[in-house]
């Protein structure tokens, strides 16, 4: 019972029951309202950690099928529709990409790339920060688990560098020497690179799915084209601004390139498996970029990449079976996507969009756009999961914006970008946050205060630079 928080589970259940037995609003069908009650209680249960996310999602599937909300009077079809999320290609794109990320970690190629950038840029603290960020940027397109990328590859190297320069997490008087700055910067850079690619973090394809349900099509290339410029501006500005407002005591790290060179020497020449992993990486990038020309979607490309890694023994089937985080993600993503998509099909999202539009009194989209993005961004204080936040609010806010006349692709992409950068706000805001905060280099008060400052700065960059850039490339 350690995984179950009885008190929070009771709270979740009570909220769900109150919603269930509330009279449905005019214009909403009973099935849509009851599914909404299950959906809301599932999200609240995830936020409160009433039970593991997978447990909450399985409970939601069971209730949806039992009450036949998706196919009244047809039990067989109801359970089939309740499980249809597992057949969604977006879910498998996310899951397979976790397996591909395992290839980078298993072969050591991810570490090699990081050390190469440190060797080239690490003579100063600021250069070291950019070097670690560049490694994250290079890996981001093919490793959608930003927790695996940040926590599994970048963080251990970052911590090792900090320790080598006398900044020890167990000695508070040494935190500001180097470790505190590198910890925050590496986390922020991870969020920025996550926003730049459809495969940069797991929740991005979820946004793509919800946007498609509302008639907005986003490809891998259109996401990258729109996100690259604001992402690069944020990538360049963030380490420098953080360096000024939260300066490390150590400004020069002359030994960092030497340390990185020694690590590279220990690793030796590229192994056959690293070469195969690198070739697969370039194949993935090529097909993701040119997929529209060959009618190959992102999920098919991910299957091709995984097949190559399995056939060349870079990965084994045991590696795939043991990747628990991937299978866990497939389960709860599939259920959340099923419920959110079904709410749209049952007319709930349309009803909610029309309701908000009537309350906003015909506000011009130029004002509605930043308002909706700002609400989505700052509401992340209430979410301990980026995925839960996307599932709860993305489709609803996108629907509202479309009814208010906001260009659909502009809003869909901007909300998608926010799904990464709002993680700056708290120490639980995104997958890698517990890893970096758990290092002990940054106090809670500092994490939240600097997270707000950097978060507002990134929000401004994406709204101003991102909107301007998307208007130039014709996204609206």
Short mmCIF file of C-alpha atoms in Angstrom, two decimals:
data_model
loop_
_atom_site.label_atom_id
_atom_site.label_comp_id
_atom_site.label_asym_id
_atom_site.label_seq_id
_atom_site.Cartn_x
_atom_site.Cartn_y
_atom_site.Cartn_z
CA UNK A 1 0.00 0.00 0.00
CA UNK A 2 3.03 2.30 0.04
CA UNK A 3 2.21 3.45 -3.49
CA UNK A 4 -1.30 4.53 -2.49
CA UNK A 5 -1.95 7.72 -0.53
CA UNK A 6 -5.32 6.90 1.06
CA UNK A 7 -6.12 10.48 2.10
CA UNK A 8 -5.42 11.92 -1.35
CA UNK A 9 -7.25 9.04 -3.02
CA UNK A 10 -10.32 9.83 -0.92
CA UNK A 11 -10.05 13.52 -1.88
CA UNK A 12 -9.79 12.55 -5.54
CA UNK A 13 -12.78 10.22 -5.29
CA UNK A 14 -14.94 12.83 -3.54
CA UNK A 15 -14.17 15.42 -6.22
CA UNK A 16 -14.98 12.91 -8.94
CA UNK A 17 -18.29 11.95 -7.31
CA UNK A 18 -19.30 15.60 -6.80
CA UNK A 19 -18.71 16.28 -10.49
CA UNK A 20 -20.41 13.04 -11.54
CA UNK A 21 -23.64 13.84 -9.68
CA UNK A 22 -23.68 17.52 -10.62
CA UNK A 23 -26.33 18.23 -13.28
CA UNK A 24 -24.62 18.51 -16.64
CA UNK A 25 -24.62 22.04 -18.13
CA UNK A 26 -26.98 22.83 -20.95
CA UNK A 27 -25.46 21.73 -24.23
CA UNK A 28 -23.36 18.93 -22.69
CA UNK A 29 -24.48 15.30 -22.97
CA UNK A 30 -24.57 13.14 -19.81
CA UNK A 31 -21.87 10.84 -21.23
CA UNK A 32 -19.58 13.79 -21.97
CA UNK A 33 -20.10 15.20 -18.47
CA UNK A 34 -19.46 11.86 -16.77
CA UNK A 35 -16.30 11.33 -18.83
CA UNK A 36 -15.24 14.84 -17.82
CA UNK A 37 -15.74 13.86 -14.15
CA UNK A 38 -13.49 10.82 -14.61
CA UNK A 39 -10.93 12.88 -16.53
CA UNK A 40 -10.75 15.65 -13.92
CA UNK A 41 -10.50 13.22 -11.01
CA UNK A 42 -7.72 11.35 -12.84
CA UNK A 43 -5.75 14.56 -13.36
CA UNK A 44 -6.28 15.59 -9.73
CA UNK A 45 -5.20 12.14 -8.57
CA UNK A 46 -2.02 12.47 -10.61
CA UNK A 47 -1.33 15.95 -9.21
CA UNK A 48 -1.94 14.84 -5.61
CA UNK A 49 0.01 11.61 -6.18
CA UNK A 50 -2.95 9.65 -4.82
CA UNK A 51 -1.59 6.63 -6.68
CA UNK A 52 1.00 5.98 -9.39
CA UNK A 53 0.05 7.55 -12.70
CA UNK A 54 -0.44 4.16 -14.33
CA UNK A 55 -2.80 3.08 -11.55
CA UNK A 56 -4.91 6.22 -11.91
CA UNK A 57 -5.10 5.74 -15.67
CA UNK A 58 -6.08 2.07 -15.45
CA UNK A 59 -8.82 3.06 -13.01
CA UNK A 60 -10.03 5.64 -15.53
CA UNK A 61 -10.14 3.04 -18.33
CA UNK A 62 -12.08 0.65 -16.11
CA UNK A 63 -14.66 3.27 -15.14
CA UNK A 64 -15.06 4.55 -18.71
CA UNK A 65 -15.66 1.01 -20.00
CA UNK A 66 -17.89 -0.04 -17.08
CA UNK A 67 -20.26 2.88 -17.54
CA UNK A 68 -20.12 2.49 -21.35
CA UNK A 69 -19.56 6.22 -21.80
CA UNK A 70 -18.08 5.93 -25.29
CA UNK A 71 -20.57 3.41 -26.70
CA UNK A 72 -23.77 3.28 -24.60
CA UNK A 73 -25.47 -0.10 -24.76
CA UNK A 74 -22.55 -1.83 -26.47
CA UNK A 75 -20.11 -3.23 -23.83
CA UNK A 76 -17.71 -4.72 -26.38
CA UNK A 77 -17.37 -1.56 -28.40
CA UNK A 78 -17.14 0.52 -25.22
CA UNK A 79 -14.07 -1.36 -23.95
CA UNK A 80 -12.53 -1.23 -27.43
CA UNK A 81 -12.95 2.55 -27.56
CA UNK A 82 -11.64 2.89 -24.01
CA UNK A 83 -8.45 1.13 -25.10
CA UNK A 84 -8.07 2.79 -28.50
CA UNK A 85 -5.38 5.13 -27.21
CA UNK A 86 -2.96 2.19 -27.29
CA UNK A 87 -3.37 2.08 -31.06
CA UNK A 88 -2.61 5.74 -31.56
CA UNK A 89 0.57 6.31 -33.56
CA UNK A 90 1.59 9.26 -31.38
CA UNK A 91 1.76 7.00 -28.33
CA UNK A 92 4.11 4.64 -30.09
CA UNK A 93 6.28 7.49 -31.34
CA UNK A 94 6.81 8.46 -27.71
CA UNK A 95 7.43 4.91 -26.52
CA UNK A 96 9.81 3.91 -29.31
CA UNK A 97 11.78 7.10 -28.88
CA UNK A 98 12.48 6.08 -25.28
CA UNK A 99 14.03 2.88 -26.61
CA UNK A 100 16.16 4.87 -29.06
CA UNK A 101 17.31 7.08 -26.18
CA UNK A 102 18.49 3.92 -24.42
CA UNK A 103 20.84 3.34 -27.38
CA UNK A 104 22.61 6.66 -26.75
CA UNK A 105 23.09 5.82 -23.08
CA UNK A 106 24.03 2.16 -23.55
CA UNK A 107 26.64 2.81 -26.25
CA UNK A 108 28.12 5.82 -24.46
CA UNK A 109 27.62 8.01 -27.54
CA UNK A 110 25.65 10.57 -25.53
CA UNK A 111 28.52 10.98 -23.06
CA UNK A 112 31.07 11.21 -25.88
CA UNK A 113 29.11 14.04 -27.52
CA UNK A 114 28.91 15.92 -24.21
CA UNK A 115 32.64 15.59 -23.55
CA UNK A 116 33.45 16.78 -27.08
CA UNK A 117 31.55 20.01 -26.48
CA UNK A 118 33.16 20.50 -23.06
CA UNK A 119 36.59 20.02 -24.61
CA UNK A 120 35.80 22.69 -27.17
CA UNK A 121 34.00 25.28 -25.01
CA UNK A 122 34.89 24.57 -21.39
CA UNK A 123 37.74 27.00 -20.67
CA UNK A 124 35.39 29.33 -18.77
CA UNK A 125 32.32 28.73 -16.63
CA UNK A 126 30.14 30.43 -19.21
CA UNK A 127 31.72 28.36 -21.98
CA UNK A 128 31.20 25.20 -19.94
CA UNK A 129 27.52 26.12 -19.55
CA UNK A 130 27.15 26.58 -23.32
CA UNK A 131 29.06 23.36 -24.00
CA UNK A 132 26.71 21.30 -21.83
CA UNK A 133 23.77 23.06 -23.45
CA UNK A 134 25.04 22.31 -26.96
CA UNK A 135 25.36 18.64 -26.09
CA UNK A 136 21.73 18.69 -24.94
CA UNK A 137 20.71 20.50 -28.14
CA UNK A 138 22.39 17.93 -30.39
CA UNK A 139 20.76 15.03 -28.53
CA UNK A 140 17.31 16.60 -28.21
CA UNK A 141 15.84 15.62 -31.63
CA UNK A 142 16.39 11.90 -31.03
CA UNK A 143 15.89 11.64 -27.24
CA UNK A 144 12.34 12.72 -26.40
CA UNK A 145 12.73 11.74 -22.78
CA UNK A 146 14.24 14.96 -21.51
CA UNK A 147 14.59 13.18 -18.16
CA UNK A 148 16.82 10.55 -19.78
CA UNK A 149 18.68 13.24 -21.72
CA UNK A 150 19.14 15.66 -18.83
CA UNK A 151 19.19 13.29 -15.88
CA UNK A 152 20.88 10.33 -17.54
CA UNK A 153 23.53 12.02 -19.71
CA UNK A 154 24.06 15.72 -18.97
CA UNK A 155 23.54 15.80 -15.20
CA UNK A 156 26.19 13.19 -14.23
CA UNK A 157 28.78 14.96 -16.38
CA UNK A 158 27.77 18.38 -15.02
CA UNK A 159 28.01 17.13 -11.43
CA UNK A 160 31.39 15.55 -12.11
CA UNK A 161 32.71 18.86 -13.46
CA UNK A 162 31.40 20.75 -10.43
CA UNK A 163 33.04 18.29 -8.03
CA UNK A 164 36.35 18.45 -9.88
CA UNK A 165 36.39 22.20 -9.35
CA UNK A 166 35.69 21.94 -5.62
CA UNK A 167 31.95 22.60 -5.71
CA UNK A 168 30.54 19.82 -3.53
CA UNK A 169 26.78 19.41 -3.02
CA UNK A 170 27.42 18.19 0.55
CA UNK A 171 29.31 21.40 1.41
CA UNK A 172 26.94 24.40 1.22
CA UNK A 173 29.75 26.95 1.30
CA UNK A 174 31.00 25.60 -2.05
CA UNK A 175 27.64 25.54 -3.90
CA UNK A 176 27.98 28.98 -5.46
CA UNK A 177 31.48 28.23 -6.65
CA UNK A 178 30.19 26.40 -9.72
CA UNK A 179 27.56 23.77 -8.95
CA UNK A 180 24.56 26.04 -8.36
CA UNK A 181 25.00 27.93 -11.62
CA UNK A 182 25.59 24.82 -13.73
CA UNK A 183 22.63 23.02 -12.14
CA UNK A 184 20.11 25.75 -12.95
CA UNK A 185 21.57 26.48 -16.36
CA UNK A 186 21.64 22.83 -17.43
CA UNK A 187 18.02 22.44 -16.37
CA UNK A 188 16.91 25.59 -18.22
CA UNK A 189 18.82 24.58 -21.34
CA UNK A 190 17.17 21.17 -21.22
CA UNK A 191 13.73 22.82 -21.26
CA UNK A 192 14.68 25.14 -24.11
CA UNK A 193 15.98 22.32 -26.30
CA UNK A 194 12.88 20.29 -25.41
CA UNK A 195 10.69 23.04 -26.86
CA UNK A 196 12.54 23.18 -30.18
CA UNK A 197 11.67 19.76 -31.61
CA UNK A 198 8.53 17.66 -31.79
CA UNK A 199 10.64 14.81 -30.41
CA UNK A 200 12.35 17.01 -27.81
CA UNK A 201 10.17 15.89 -24.91
CA UNK A 202 7.44 13.32 -24.49
CA UNK A 203 4.52 15.73 -24.15
CA UNK A 204 5.17 17.43 -27.52
CA UNK A 205 3.66 14.63 -29.65
CA UNK A 206 0.70 14.72 -27.27
CA UNK A 207 0.18 18.37 -28.26
CA UNK A 208 0.43 17.34 -31.91
CA UNK A 209 -2.32 14.77 -31.38
CA UNK A 210 -4.69 17.20 -29.63
CA UNK A 211 -4.05 19.85 -32.29
CA UNK A 212 -4.87 17.33 -35.03
CA UNK A 213 -8.15 16.52 -33.27
CA UNK A 214 -9.07 20.19 -33.69
CA UNK A 215 -8.02 20.27 -37.34
CA UNK A 216 -4.52 21.74 -36.88
CA UNK A 217 -1.79 19.65 -38.52
CA UNK A 218 1.75 19.88 -37.17
CA UNK A 219 4.62 17.94 -38.72
CA UNK A 220 8.08 17.32 -37.27
CA UNK A 221 9.55 19.88 -39.66
CA UNK A 222 6.90 22.57 -39.09
CA UNK A 223 7.48 22.35 -35.32
CA UNK A 224 11.26 22.56 -35.76
CA UNK A 225 11.03 25.44 -38.25
CA UNK A 226 8.79 27.46 -35.91
CA UNK A 227 10.66 26.64 -32.72
CA UNK A 228 14.25 26.93 -33.88
CA UNK A 229 14.65 30.72 -33.94
CA UNK A 230 12.98 31.57 -30.58
CA UNK A 231 14.73 28.51 -29.15
CA UNK A 232 18.15 29.64 -30.36
CA UNK A 233 17.59 33.16 -29.01
CA UNK A 234 16.59 31.70 -25.65
CA UNK A 235 19.56 29.30 -25.82
CA UNK A 236 22.00 32.17 -26.35
CA UNK A 237 20.48 34.58 -23.83
CA UNK A 238 19.70 32.31 -20.86
CA UNK A 239 23.22 31.27 -19.73
CA UNK A 240 24.42 34.88 -19.99
CA UNK A 241 21.46 36.35 -18.07
CA UNK A 242 21.76 33.67 -15.37
CA UNK A 243 25.51 34.38 -15.22
CA UNK A 244 24.71 38.02 -14.43
CA UNK A 245 21.86 37.56 -11.93
CA UNK A 246 23.25 34.43 -10.24
CA UNK A 247 27.01 34.57 -10.90
CA UNK A 248 29.25 31.62 -10.05
CA UNK A 249 32.26 32.41 -7.91
CA UNK A 250 34.54 30.52 -10.29
CA UNK A 251 34.84 32.28 -13.64
CA UNK A 252 37.61 30.25 -15.28
CA UNK A 253 37.60 26.48 -15.77
CA UNK A 254 40.83 25.98 -17.65
CA UNK A 255 41.08 22.35 -16.57
CA UNK A 256 37.65 21.36 -17.92
CA UNK A 257 38.84 20.75 -21.50
CA UNK A 258 41.70 18.64 -20.16
CA UNK A 259 39.32 16.59 -18.00
CA UNK A 260 37.01 16.07 -20.97
CA UNK A 261 39.97 15.07 -23.15
CA UNK A 262 41.02 12.50 -20.54
CA UNK A 263 37.51 11.05 -20.47
CA UNK A 264 37.50 10.83 -24.26
CA UNK A 265 40.88 9.13 -24.16
CA UNK A 266 39.53 6.60 -21.66
CA UNK A 267 36.59 5.90 -23.97
CA UNK A 268 38.97 5.25 -26.85
CA UNK A 269 38.00 5.31 -30.50
CA UNK A 270 34.38 5.11 -31.60
CA UNK A 271 33.13 1.58 -31.12
CA UNK A 272 31.20 -0.23 -33.82
CA UNK A 273 27.99 0.16 -31.82
CA UNK A 274 28.59 3.90 -31.39
CA UNK A 275 29.08 4.21 -35.15
CA UNK A 276 25.85 2.30 -35.77
CA UNK A 277 24.05 4.48 -33.23
CA UNK A 278 25.38 7.60 -34.96
CA UNK A 279 24.29 6.35 -38.39
CA UNK A 280 20.83 5.58 -37.01
CA UNK A 281 20.69 9.06 -35.50
CA UNK A 282 21.36 10.68 -38.89
CA UNK A 283 18.81 8.41 -40.60
CA UNK A 284 16.21 9.46 -38.04
CA UNK A 285 16.97 13.14 -38.51
CA UNK A 286 16.89 12.84 -42.31
CA UNK A 287 13.54 11.06 -42.34
CA UNK A 288 11.99 13.34 -39.73
CA UNK A 289 13.04 16.39 -41.75
CA UNK A 290 12.09 15.02 -45.18
CA UNK A 291 9.29 12.68 -44.13
CA UNK A 292 6.58 14.79 -45.76
CA UNK A 293 8.28 14.38 -49.14
CA UNK A 294 8.32 10.60 -48.86
CA UNK A 295 4.97 10.25 -47.05
CA UNK A 296 6.76 8.80 -44.02
CA UNK A 297 5.43 10.07 -40.72
CA UNK A 298 7.41 10.50 -37.51
CA UNK A 299 6.15 7.26 -35.94
CA UNK A 300 7.16 5.18 -38.97
CA UNK A 301 10.58 6.79 -38.81
CA UNK A 302 10.90 5.87 -35.13
CA UNK A 303 10.00 2.24 -35.98
CA UNK A 304 12.69 2.23 -38.68
CA UNK A 305 15.26 3.54 -36.21
CA UNK A 306 14.38 0.97 -33.56
CA UNK A 307 14.45 -1.85 -36.12
CA UNK A 308 17.96 -0.84 -37.22
CA UNK A 309 19.18 -0.80 -33.62
CA UNK A 310 17.68 -4.24 -32.92
CA UNK A 311 18.96 -5.84 -36.14
CA UNK A 312 22.48 -4.50 -35.54
CA UNK A 313 22.38 -5.60 -31.87
CA UNK A 314 22.99 -2.08 -30.63
CA UNK A 315 19.88 -2.82 -28.59
CA UNK A 316 18.56 -6.24 -27.63
CA UNK A 317 14.96 -7.23 -27.01
CA UNK A 318 15.90 -7.49 -23.33
CA UNK A 319 16.84 -3.79 -23.44
CA UNK A 320 13.43 -3.01 -24.89
CA UNK A 321 11.58 -5.12 -22.31
CA UNK A 322 13.54 -3.64 -19.41
CA UNK A 323 12.87 0.00 -20.40
CA UNK A 324 10.20 0.40 -17.73
CA UNK A 325 9.83 4.16 -18.15
CA UNK A 326 8.88 3.67 -21.81
CA UNK A 327 6.18 1.10 -21.11
CA UNK A 328 4.90 3.16 -18.20
CA UNK A 329 4.70 6.22 -20.43
CA UNK A 330 2.88 4.29 -23.17
CA UNK A 331 0.22 3.22 -20.66
CA UNK A 332 -0.63 6.55 -19.11
CA UNK A 333 -0.18 8.58 -22.29
CA UNK A 334 -2.57 6.26 -24.12
CA UNK A 335 -5.26 6.67 -21.48
CA UNK A 336 -4.93 10.45 -21.14
CA UNK A 337 -4.99 10.87 -24.92
CA UNK A 338 -8.06 8.62 -25.16
CA UNK A 339 -10.00 10.65 -22.60
CA UNK A 340 -9.00 14.06 -23.95
CA UNK A 341 -9.77 13.04 -27.55
CA UNK A 342 -13.10 11.51 -26.52
CA UNK A 343 -14.11 14.70 -24.72
CA UNK A 344 -13.55 16.55 -27.98
CA UNK A 345 -15.55 13.99 -29.98
CA UNK A 346 -18.41 14.15 -27.47
CA UNK A 347 -18.57 17.91 -27.97
CA UNK A 348 -17.26 18.97 -24.57
CA UNK A 349 -14.29 20.97 -25.90
CA UNK A 350 -16.52 22.77 -28.40
CA UNK A 351 -19.04 23.60 -25.67
CA UNK A 352 -16.31 24.89 -23.37
CA UNK A 353 -14.76 26.99 -26.15
CA UNK A 354 -18.08 28.59 -26.99
CA UNK A 355 -18.75 29.26 -23.29
CA UNK A 356 -15.41 31.02 -22.77
CA UNK A 357 -15.82 32.97 -26.00
CA UNK A 358 -19.19 34.31 -24.84
CA UNK A 359 -17.73 35.30 -21.46
CA UNK A 360 -14.76 37.09 -23.03
CA UNK A 361 -17.10 39.39 -24.94
CA UNK A 362 -15.57 39.14 -28.41
CA UNK A 363 -12.04 40.14 -27.36
CA UNK A 364 -9.73 40.62 -30.36
CA UNK A 365 -7.39 37.72 -30.97
CA UNK A 366 -4.32 39.94 -30.60
CA UNK A 367 -5.23 40.28 -26.92
CA UNK A 368 -6.66 36.79 -26.49
CA UNK A 369 -3.47 35.15 -27.78
CA UNK A 370 -1.01 36.35 -25.09
CA UNK A 371 -3.72 36.00 -22.44
CA UNK A 372 -4.32 32.33 -23.25
CA UNK A 373 -0.59 31.59 -23.45
CA UNK A 374 0.02 33.40 -20.15
CA UNK A 375 -2.78 31.52 -18.39
CA UNK A 376 -1.39 28.22 -19.67
CA UNK A 377 2.14 29.14 -18.60
CA UNK A 378 1.44 30.32 -15.05
CA UNK A 379 -1.13 27.62 -14.31
CA UNK A 380 1.78 25.19 -14.30
CA UNK A 381 2.37 26.10 -10.65
CA UNK A 382 -0.55 23.75 -9.94
CA UNK A 383 0.82 20.80 -11.91
CA UNK A 384 3.52 18.34 -10.92
CA UNK A 385 3.48 16.77 -14.38
CA UNK A 386 3.90 18.44 -17.75
CA UNK A 387 1.94 15.60 -19.31
CA UNK A 388 -0.99 16.03 -16.93
CA UNK A 389 -0.97 19.76 -17.67
CA UNK A 390 -1.03 19.19 -21.42
CA UNK A 391 -3.81 16.65 -21.08
CA UNK A 392 -5.87 18.92 -18.84
CA UNK A 393 -5.58 22.27 -20.59
CA UNK A 394 -3.96 22.18 -24.03
CA UNK A 395 -6.98 21.14 -26.12
CA UNK A 396 -9.37 23.34 -24.15
CA UNK A 397 -7.26 26.50 -24.52
CA UNK A 398 -6.52 25.77 -28.17
CA UNK A 399 -10.24 25.35 -28.80
CA UNK A 400 -10.99 28.63 -27.03
CA UNK A 401 -8.33 30.45 -29.04
CA UNK A 402 -9.61 29.10 -32.36
CA UNK A 403 -13.15 30.27 -31.59
CA UNK A 404 -11.76 33.72 -30.74
CA UNK A 405 -9.99 33.93 -34.10
CA UNK A 406 -6.41 33.26 -33.01
CA UNK A 407 -4.51 31.70 -35.96
CA UNK A 408 -4.75 27.98 -35.14
CA UNK A 409 -1.19 26.93 -36.03
CA UNK A 410 0.31 29.91 -34.18
CA UNK A 411 -1.54 29.08 -30.98
CA UNK A 412 -1.05 25.31 -31.29
CA UNK A 413 2.71 25.70 -31.60
CA UNK A 414 3.05 28.40 -28.95
CA UNK A 415 1.13 26.33 -26.41
CA UNK A 416 3.34 23.42 -27.43
CA UNK A 417 6.49 25.43 -26.69
CA UNK A 418 5.06 26.45 -23.31
CA UNK A 419 4.75 22.75 -22.48
CA UNK A 420 8.51 22.76 -21.99
CA UNK A 421 9.51 26.20 -20.77
CA UNK A 422 6.90 26.46 -18.02
CA UNK A 423 9.00 23.84 -16.26
CA UNK A 424 11.31 26.65 -15.10
CA UNK A 425 8.77 27.74 -12.48
CA UNK A 426 9.05 25.01 -9.86
CA UNK A 427 11.29 22.23 -8.61
CA UNK A 428 8.67 19.69 -9.71
CA UNK A 429 7.70 21.35 -13.00
CA UNK A 430 9.20 18.89 -15.49
CA UNK A 431 10.75 15.45 -15.67
CA UNK A 432 14.40 16.44 -15.06
CA UNK A 433 13.53 18.90 -12.25
CA UNK A 434 13.69 16.39 -9.36
CA UNK A 435 17.06 15.15 -10.63
CA UNK A 436 18.65 18.61 -10.76
CA UNK A 437 16.95 19.94 -7.63
CA UNK A 438 17.77 16.72 -5.82
CA UNK A 439 21.48 17.43 -6.29
CA UNK A 440 21.24 19.86 -3.38
CA UNK A 441 23.12 22.67 -5.11
CA UNK A 442 20.16 25.09 -5.21
CA UNK A 443 17.87 26.04 -2.32
CA UNK A 444 14.10 25.90 -2.83
CA UNK A 445 13.58 29.67 -2.48
CA UNK A 446 16.30 30.37 -5.04
CA UNK A 447 14.92 27.76 -7.43
CA UNK A 448 11.46 29.32 -7.39
CA UNK A 449 12.55 32.98 -7.53
CA UNK A 450 15.08 32.51 -10.34
CA UNK A 451 12.68 30.14 -12.10
CA UNK A 452 10.06 32.90 -12.20
CA UNK A 453 12.55 35.46 -13.54
CA UNK A 454 13.94 33.17 -16.21
CA UNK A 455 10.47 31.82 -16.99
CA UNK A 456 9.05 35.30 -17.63
CA UNK A 457 12.08 36.11 -19.78
CA UNK A 458 11.56 32.94 -21.86
CA UNK A 459 7.84 33.62 -22.11
CA UNK A 460 8.61 37.08 -23.51
CA UNK A 461 11.18 35.69 -25.97
CA UNK A 462 8.79 33.09 -27.33
CA UNK A 463 5.85 35.48 -27.54
CA UNK A 464 7.79 38.29 -29.23
CA UNK A 465 10.53 36.54 -31.20
CA UNK A 466 8.52 33.38 -31.81
CA UNK A 467 5.40 35.18 -33.04
CA UNK A 468 7.43 37.49 -35.27
CA UNK A 469 9.38 34.58 -36.72
CA UNK A 470 6.25 32.51 -37.39
CA UNK A 471 4.64 35.45 -39.17
CA UNK A 472 7.72 35.73 -41.40
CA UNK A 473 7.70 32.07 -42.38
CA UNK A 474 3.97 32.17 -43.03
CA UNK A 475 2.63 30.09 -40.14
CA UNK A 476 -0.30 32.52 -39.87
#
